[in-house]
Short mmCIF file of C-alpha atoms and ligand atoms in Angstrom, two decimals:
data_model
loop_
_atom_site.label_atom_id
_atom_site.label_comp_id
_atom_site.label_asym_id
_atom_site.label_seq_id
_atom_site.Cartn_x
_atom_site.Cartn_y
_atom_site.Cartn_z
CA MET N 1 -22.47 0.28 -12.24
CA ARG N 2 -21.44 -0.15 -15.88
CA LYS N 3 -21.85 3.60 -16.43
CA MET N 4 -19.64 4.33 -13.42
CA LEU N 5 -16.85 2.19 -14.89
CA ALA N 6 -17.26 3.45 -18.47
CA GLY N 7 -14.68 6.24 -18.04
CA ILE N 8 -12.21 4.09 -16.11
CA ARG N 9 -8.95 3.47 -17.99
CA CYS N 10 -6.92 1.95 -15.15
CA PHE N 11 -7.65 -0.34 -12.22
CA VAL N 12 -5.34 -0.08 -9.21
CA LEU N 13 -5.75 -3.35 -7.35
CA ASP N 14 -5.01 -3.99 -3.71
CA MET N 15 -3.41 -7.39 -3.16
CA ASP N 16 -4.25 -9.33 0.01
CA GLY N 17 -7.99 -9.92 0.29
CA THR N 18 -8.50 -8.56 -3.23
CA ILE N 19 -6.50 -10.72 -5.67
CA TYR N 20 -5.40 -13.43 -3.24
CA LEU N 21 -5.56 -14.50 0.38
CA GLY N 22 -2.07 -15.23 1.68
CA GLU N 23 -0.61 -17.68 -0.82
CA ARG N 24 -3.95 -18.62 -2.41
CA LEU N 25 -4.83 -16.80 -5.64
CA PHE N 26 -8.58 -16.23 -5.99
CA PRO N 27 -9.99 -18.21 -8.95
CA TRP N 28 -11.52 -15.05 -10.47
CA THR N 29 -8.32 -12.97 -10.47
CA LYS N 30 -6.84 -14.19 -13.77
CA PRO N 31 -10.23 -13.98 -15.58
CA PHE N 32 -10.56 -10.38 -14.27
CA LEU N 33 -7.07 -9.45 -15.49
CA ALA N 34 -7.83 -10.95 -18.92
CA ALA N 35 -11.19 -9.16 -19.14
CA SER N 36 -9.58 -5.82 -18.17
CA ARG N 37 -6.95 -6.31 -20.86
CA ARG N 38 -9.61 -7.18 -23.47
CA SER N 39 -11.54 -4.02 -22.56
CA GLY N 40 -8.40 -1.94 -23.16
CA ARG N 41 -7.91 -1.00 -19.52
CA ALA N 42 -4.61 -0.91 -17.68
CA VAL N 43 -4.07 -2.74 -14.38
CA ARG N 44 -1.61 -1.81 -11.66
CA PHE N 45 -1.03 -3.35 -8.23
CA PHE N 46 -0.60 -1.33 -5.04
CA THR N 47 0.19 -2.70 -1.60
CA ASN N 48 0.76 -0.80 1.64
CA ASN N 49 2.94 -3.68 2.91
CA SER N 50 6.35 -2.08 3.47
CA SER N 51 8.00 -5.23 4.82
CA LYS N 52 8.88 -6.34 1.28
CA ASN N 53 10.13 -4.74 -1.91
CA THR N 54 9.07 -4.56 -5.55
CA ASP N 55 11.06 -7.60 -6.68
CA ALA N 56 9.59 -9.76 -3.91
CA TYR N 57 6.05 -8.92 -5.03
CA VAL N 58 6.80 -9.31 -8.73
CA ARG N 59 8.24 -12.75 -7.88
CA LYS N 60 5.23 -13.67 -5.73
CA LEU N 61 2.84 -12.76 -8.57
CA ALA N 62 4.98 -14.65 -11.10
CA GLY N 63 4.79 -17.69 -8.81
CA MET N 64 1.00 -17.46 -9.13
CA GLY N 65 1.25 -17.27 -12.91
CA ILE N 66 0.80 -13.48 -13.16
CA ASP N 67 3.70 -11.89 -15.01
CA ILE N 68 3.96 -8.12 -14.75
CA PRO N 69 6.69 -5.58 -15.51
CA ARG N 70 8.37 -4.12 -12.42
CA GLY N 71 6.79 -0.72 -13.06
CA HIS N 72 3.29 -2.13 -12.57
CA MET N 73 3.99 -3.05 -8.94
CA LEU N 74 3.52 -0.07 -6.62
CA ILE N 75 4.27 -0.07 -2.87
CA SER N 76 4.09 2.55 -0.11
CA ASN N 77 7.91 2.42 -0.25
CA GLY N 78 7.78 4.41 -3.50
CA VAL N 79 5.46 7.03 -2.00
CA ALA N 80 7.89 7.54 0.88
CA ALA N 81 10.85 7.90 -1.49
CA MET N 82 8.98 10.38 -3.72
CA TYR N 83 8.02 12.51 -0.71
CA MET N 84 11.41 12.38 1.02
CA LYS N 85 13.26 13.43 -2.14
CA ALA N 86 10.90 16.38 -2.66
CA ARG N 87 10.54 17.49 0.96
CA HIS N 88 13.93 16.52 2.44
CA PRO N 89 16.32 16.41 -0.55
CA GLY N 90 19.67 14.83 0.31
CA ALA N 91 18.56 14.14 3.89
CA ARG N 92 20.24 11.49 6.02
CA VAL N 93 17.42 9.08 6.86
CA PHE N 94 17.23 6.47 9.63
CA VAL N 95 14.91 3.60 8.70
CA LEU N 96 13.28 1.24 11.17
CA GLY N 97 12.42 -1.48 8.68
CA THR N 98 13.33 -4.77 7.06
CA PRO N 99 16.54 -5.17 5.03
CA LEU N 100 14.31 -5.37 1.91
CA LEU N 101 12.76 -1.97 2.68
CA ARG N 102 16.12 -0.38 3.41
CA GLU N 103 17.59 -1.81 0.19
CA GLU N 104 14.67 -0.58 -1.88
CA LEU N 105 14.72 2.95 -0.41
CA ALA N 106 18.47 3.14 -1.06
CA GLU N 107 17.87 2.06 -4.69
CA MET N 108 15.24 4.80 -4.93
CA GLY N 109 17.86 7.38 -3.97
CA ILE N 110 17.35 7.76 -0.22
CA ASN N 111 20.52 8.32 1.81
CA ILE N 112 20.12 5.76 4.60
CA VAL N 113 22.23 6.20 7.73
CA GLU N 114 22.49 4.59 11.15
CA ASP N 115 23.64 7.68 13.05
CA ALA N 116 23.03 11.43 13.08
CA PRO N 117 19.97 11.34 10.79
CA ASP N 118 17.90 14.32 9.61
CA ALA N 119 14.64 12.33 9.47
CA VAL N 120 13.18 8.99 10.55
CA LEU N 121 11.09 6.47 8.60
CA VAL N 122 9.20 3.68 10.36
CA GLY N 123 8.18 0.70 8.23
CA PHE N 124 6.41 -2.62 8.74
CA ASP N 125 9.47 -4.09 10.41
CA THR N 126 9.02 -7.85 10.67
CA THR N 127 12.65 -7.96 11.89
CA LEU N 128 11.91 -5.54 14.75
CA GLU N 129 14.63 -5.48 17.37
CA TYR N 130 14.41 -3.65 20.72
CA GLY N 131 17.69 -1.77 20.46
CA ARG N 132 16.75 -0.26 17.10
CA LEU N 133 13.27 0.52 18.38
CA ALA N 134 14.72 2.44 21.34
CA LYS N 135 17.15 4.24 19.01
CA THR N 136 14.24 5.21 16.74
CA CYS N 137 12.41 6.67 19.74
CA ASP N 138 15.53 8.64 20.75
CA PHE N 139 15.66 10.28 17.31
CA ILE N 140 11.95 11.05 17.27
CA ARG N 141 11.96 12.34 20.85
CA ALA N 142 14.75 14.71 19.81
CA GLY N 143 12.29 16.29 17.36
CA LEU N 144 13.37 14.91 13.97
CA PRO N 145 10.72 14.76 11.22
CA ALA N 146 9.15 11.31 11.60
CA TYR N 147 7.08 9.29 9.14
CA GLY N 148 5.35 5.92 8.96
CA LEU N 149 5.36 3.91 5.74
CA ASN N 150 1.80 2.56 6.11
CA PRO N 151 -0.93 3.09 8.74
CA ASP N 152 -2.28 -0.50 8.74
CA LEU N 153 -2.70 -1.79 12.30
CA ASN N 154 -2.67 -5.46 11.32
CA CYS N 155 -1.53 -7.54 8.38
CA PRO N 156 -3.65 -10.57 7.44
CA VAL N 157 -1.74 -13.87 7.42
CA GLU N 158 -2.79 -17.50 7.07
CA SER N 159 -3.13 -17.86 10.86
CA GLY N 160 -5.01 -14.59 11.44
CA PHE N 161 -3.21 -11.27 11.91
CA ILE N 162 0.22 -9.93 12.79
CA PRO N 163 0.95 -6.38 14.05
CA ASP N 164 1.68 -4.05 11.12
CA CYS N 165 3.43 -0.69 10.78
CA GLY N 166 0.50 1.27 12.28
CA SER N 167 0.76 -0.72 15.52
CA ILE N 168 4.54 -0.35 15.71
CA ALA N 169 3.99 3.39 15.22
CA LYS N 170 1.44 3.46 18.08
CA LEU N 171 4.12 2.13 20.43
CA ILE N 172 6.58 4.80 19.25
CA GLU N 173 3.94 7.52 19.49
CA ALA N 174 3.10 6.49 23.06
CA SER N 175 6.76 6.54 24.04
CA CYS N 176 7.62 9.83 22.32
CA GLY N 177 4.40 11.80 22.72
CA ARG N 178 4.39 12.62 19.00
CA THR N 179 2.33 11.43 16.06
CA LEU N 180 3.81 10.15 12.81
CA THR N 181 2.73 11.23 9.33
CA PHE N 182 1.89 8.20 7.18
CA PHE N 183 2.44 7.35 3.55
CA GLY N 184 0.62 4.49 1.79
CA LYS N 185 -3.14 4.27 1.42
CA PRO N 186 -5.17 6.41 2.31
CA SER N 187 -2.64 9.28 2.18
CA PRO N 188 -3.27 11.87 -0.57
CA LEU N 189 0.47 11.46 -1.25
CA THR N 190 -0.34 7.95 -2.45
CA ARG N 191 -2.95 9.35 -4.84
CA ALA N 192 -0.32 11.71 -6.26
CA TYR N 193 2.14 8.80 -6.54
CA ILE N 194 -0.40 6.61 -8.36
CA VAL N 195 -1.22 9.41 -10.82
CA ARG N 196 2.50 10.00 -11.44
CA GLU N 197 3.36 6.31 -11.88
CA THR N 198 0.35 5.32 -14.02
CA GLY N 199 0.11 8.47 -16.14
CA PHE N 200 -3.70 8.45 -15.77
CA ALA N 201 -5.83 11.24 -14.30
CA GLU N 202 -7.69 10.57 -11.04
CA GLU N 203 -10.98 10.48 -12.98
CA GLU N 204 -9.66 7.61 -15.13
CA ILE N 205 -8.58 5.49 -12.15
CA ALA N 206 -10.60 3.02 -10.06
CA VAL N 207 -9.02 1.74 -6.88
CA VAL N 208 -10.20 -1.72 -5.87
CA GLY N 209 -9.67 -3.10 -2.39
CA ASP N 210 -11.07 -5.06 0.52
CA ARG N 211 -10.47 -2.56 3.31
CA LEU N 212 -12.50 0.60 3.90
CA TYR N 213 -10.09 2.71 6.00
CA THR N 214 -7.14 2.31 3.60
CA ASP N 215 -8.09 1.15 0.07
CA ILE N 216 -11.45 2.90 -0.15
CA ALA N 217 -10.61 5.98 1.95
CA LEU N 218 -7.80 6.65 -0.56
CA ALA N 219 -10.44 7.76 -3.08
CA ASP N 220 -12.61 9.76 -0.62
CA GLY N 221 -12.93 13.38 -1.71
CA SER N 222 -10.93 12.78 -4.90
CA GLY N 223 -11.63 12.17 -8.57
CA MET N 224 -10.85 8.47 -8.21
CA THR N 225 -13.59 5.84 -8.18
CA SER N 226 -13.49 3.26 -5.39
CA VAL N 227 -14.67 -0.33 -5.53
CA LEU N 228 -15.01 -2.35 -2.33
CA VAL N 229 -14.68 -6.12 -2.74
CA LEU N 230 -16.17 -8.23 0.04
CA SER N 231 -13.60 -11.02 -0.39
CA GLY N 232 -11.32 -9.80 2.42
CA GLU N 233 -11.44 -7.76 5.61
CA SER N 234 -14.32 -5.26 5.38
CA LYS N 235 -17.91 -6.45 5.50
CA GLU N 236 -20.91 -4.63 4.04
CA ALA N 237 -22.05 -3.82 7.62
CA ASP N 238 -18.77 -1.91 8.23
CA ILE N 239 -19.70 0.76 5.66
CA GLY N 240 -20.41 4.02 7.49
CA THR N 241 -18.66 2.95 10.70
CA MET N 242 -15.18 4.11 9.62
CA PRO N 243 -13.54 6.29 6.93
CA GLY N 244 -13.98 5.04 3.37
CA THR N 245 -17.14 5.51 1.30
CA PRO N 246 -17.11 3.09 -1.64
CA ASP N 247 -18.63 4.15 -4.98
CA LEU N 248 -19.31 0.50 -5.79
CA VAL N 249 -19.58 -2.62 -3.63
CA VAL N 250 -19.20 -6.06 -5.20
CA ARG N 251 -18.82 -9.61 -3.89
CA ASP N 252 -15.36 -9.96 -5.46
CA LEU N 253 -13.29 -9.00 -8.51
CA GLY N 254 -15.12 -11.64 -10.56
CA ALA N 255 -18.37 -9.69 -10.18
CA LEU N 256 -16.79 -6.80 -12.09
CA ILE N 257 -16.06 -8.88 -15.20
CA PRO N 258 -19.54 -8.55 -16.79
CA LEU N 259 -19.36 -4.78 -16.20
CA LEU N 260 -16.18 -4.22 -18.21
MG1 MG Y 1 -6.21 -5.87 1.33
#
């Protein structure tokens, strides 16, 4: 395991289930961050959760005593913006999403409109409203390019789960008879985004997460190393039953400390 991590220069950590659970920071997270720093490795954070923006996550981490520069916090929002600017430059984009998502995409240079769009983005809209949902379906049914911010079906919360972007997209797909293309983990677009934002090559990056079909599947068939932590959603018995083949499996982030 130590050999596998020897060439790793940067850890890209998932958040929920990996560094904390809801509002509760795992006791081994800060020791892991300190050990990574001591070993000369960089750490970045990546979440698929498109209901919030960069500042909200930087603030949440600061509230837990983890201070990071804005540029170290990566979200599927950034992947969407990178792709839209390259693939649909200057496009008028309708966004089904929270005010925080819409604000962040606008800051990232996306031209957000309410009417006559050229493309549609569906996010993890915790402010979902039926009229906007129906309007989204109208645009997608009319054949506009349509994308989902993150494919997660559920988001873990203190009380269990709440329906995430992937489930909202299922409803839209059923209504429109079309499938959405997703950003976020495990999209290869997210790999490209991580490489661009961190400046490290795939071979120098280890992605660490608690969910096989997003965090771990991100590294499948790529140069990235994947580390499954068993402190969140996926259990050891799930390996092989869904996409995502981890290179390493550990109890939690703390178990990596002696290997750094
Ligand atoms: Mg997670």
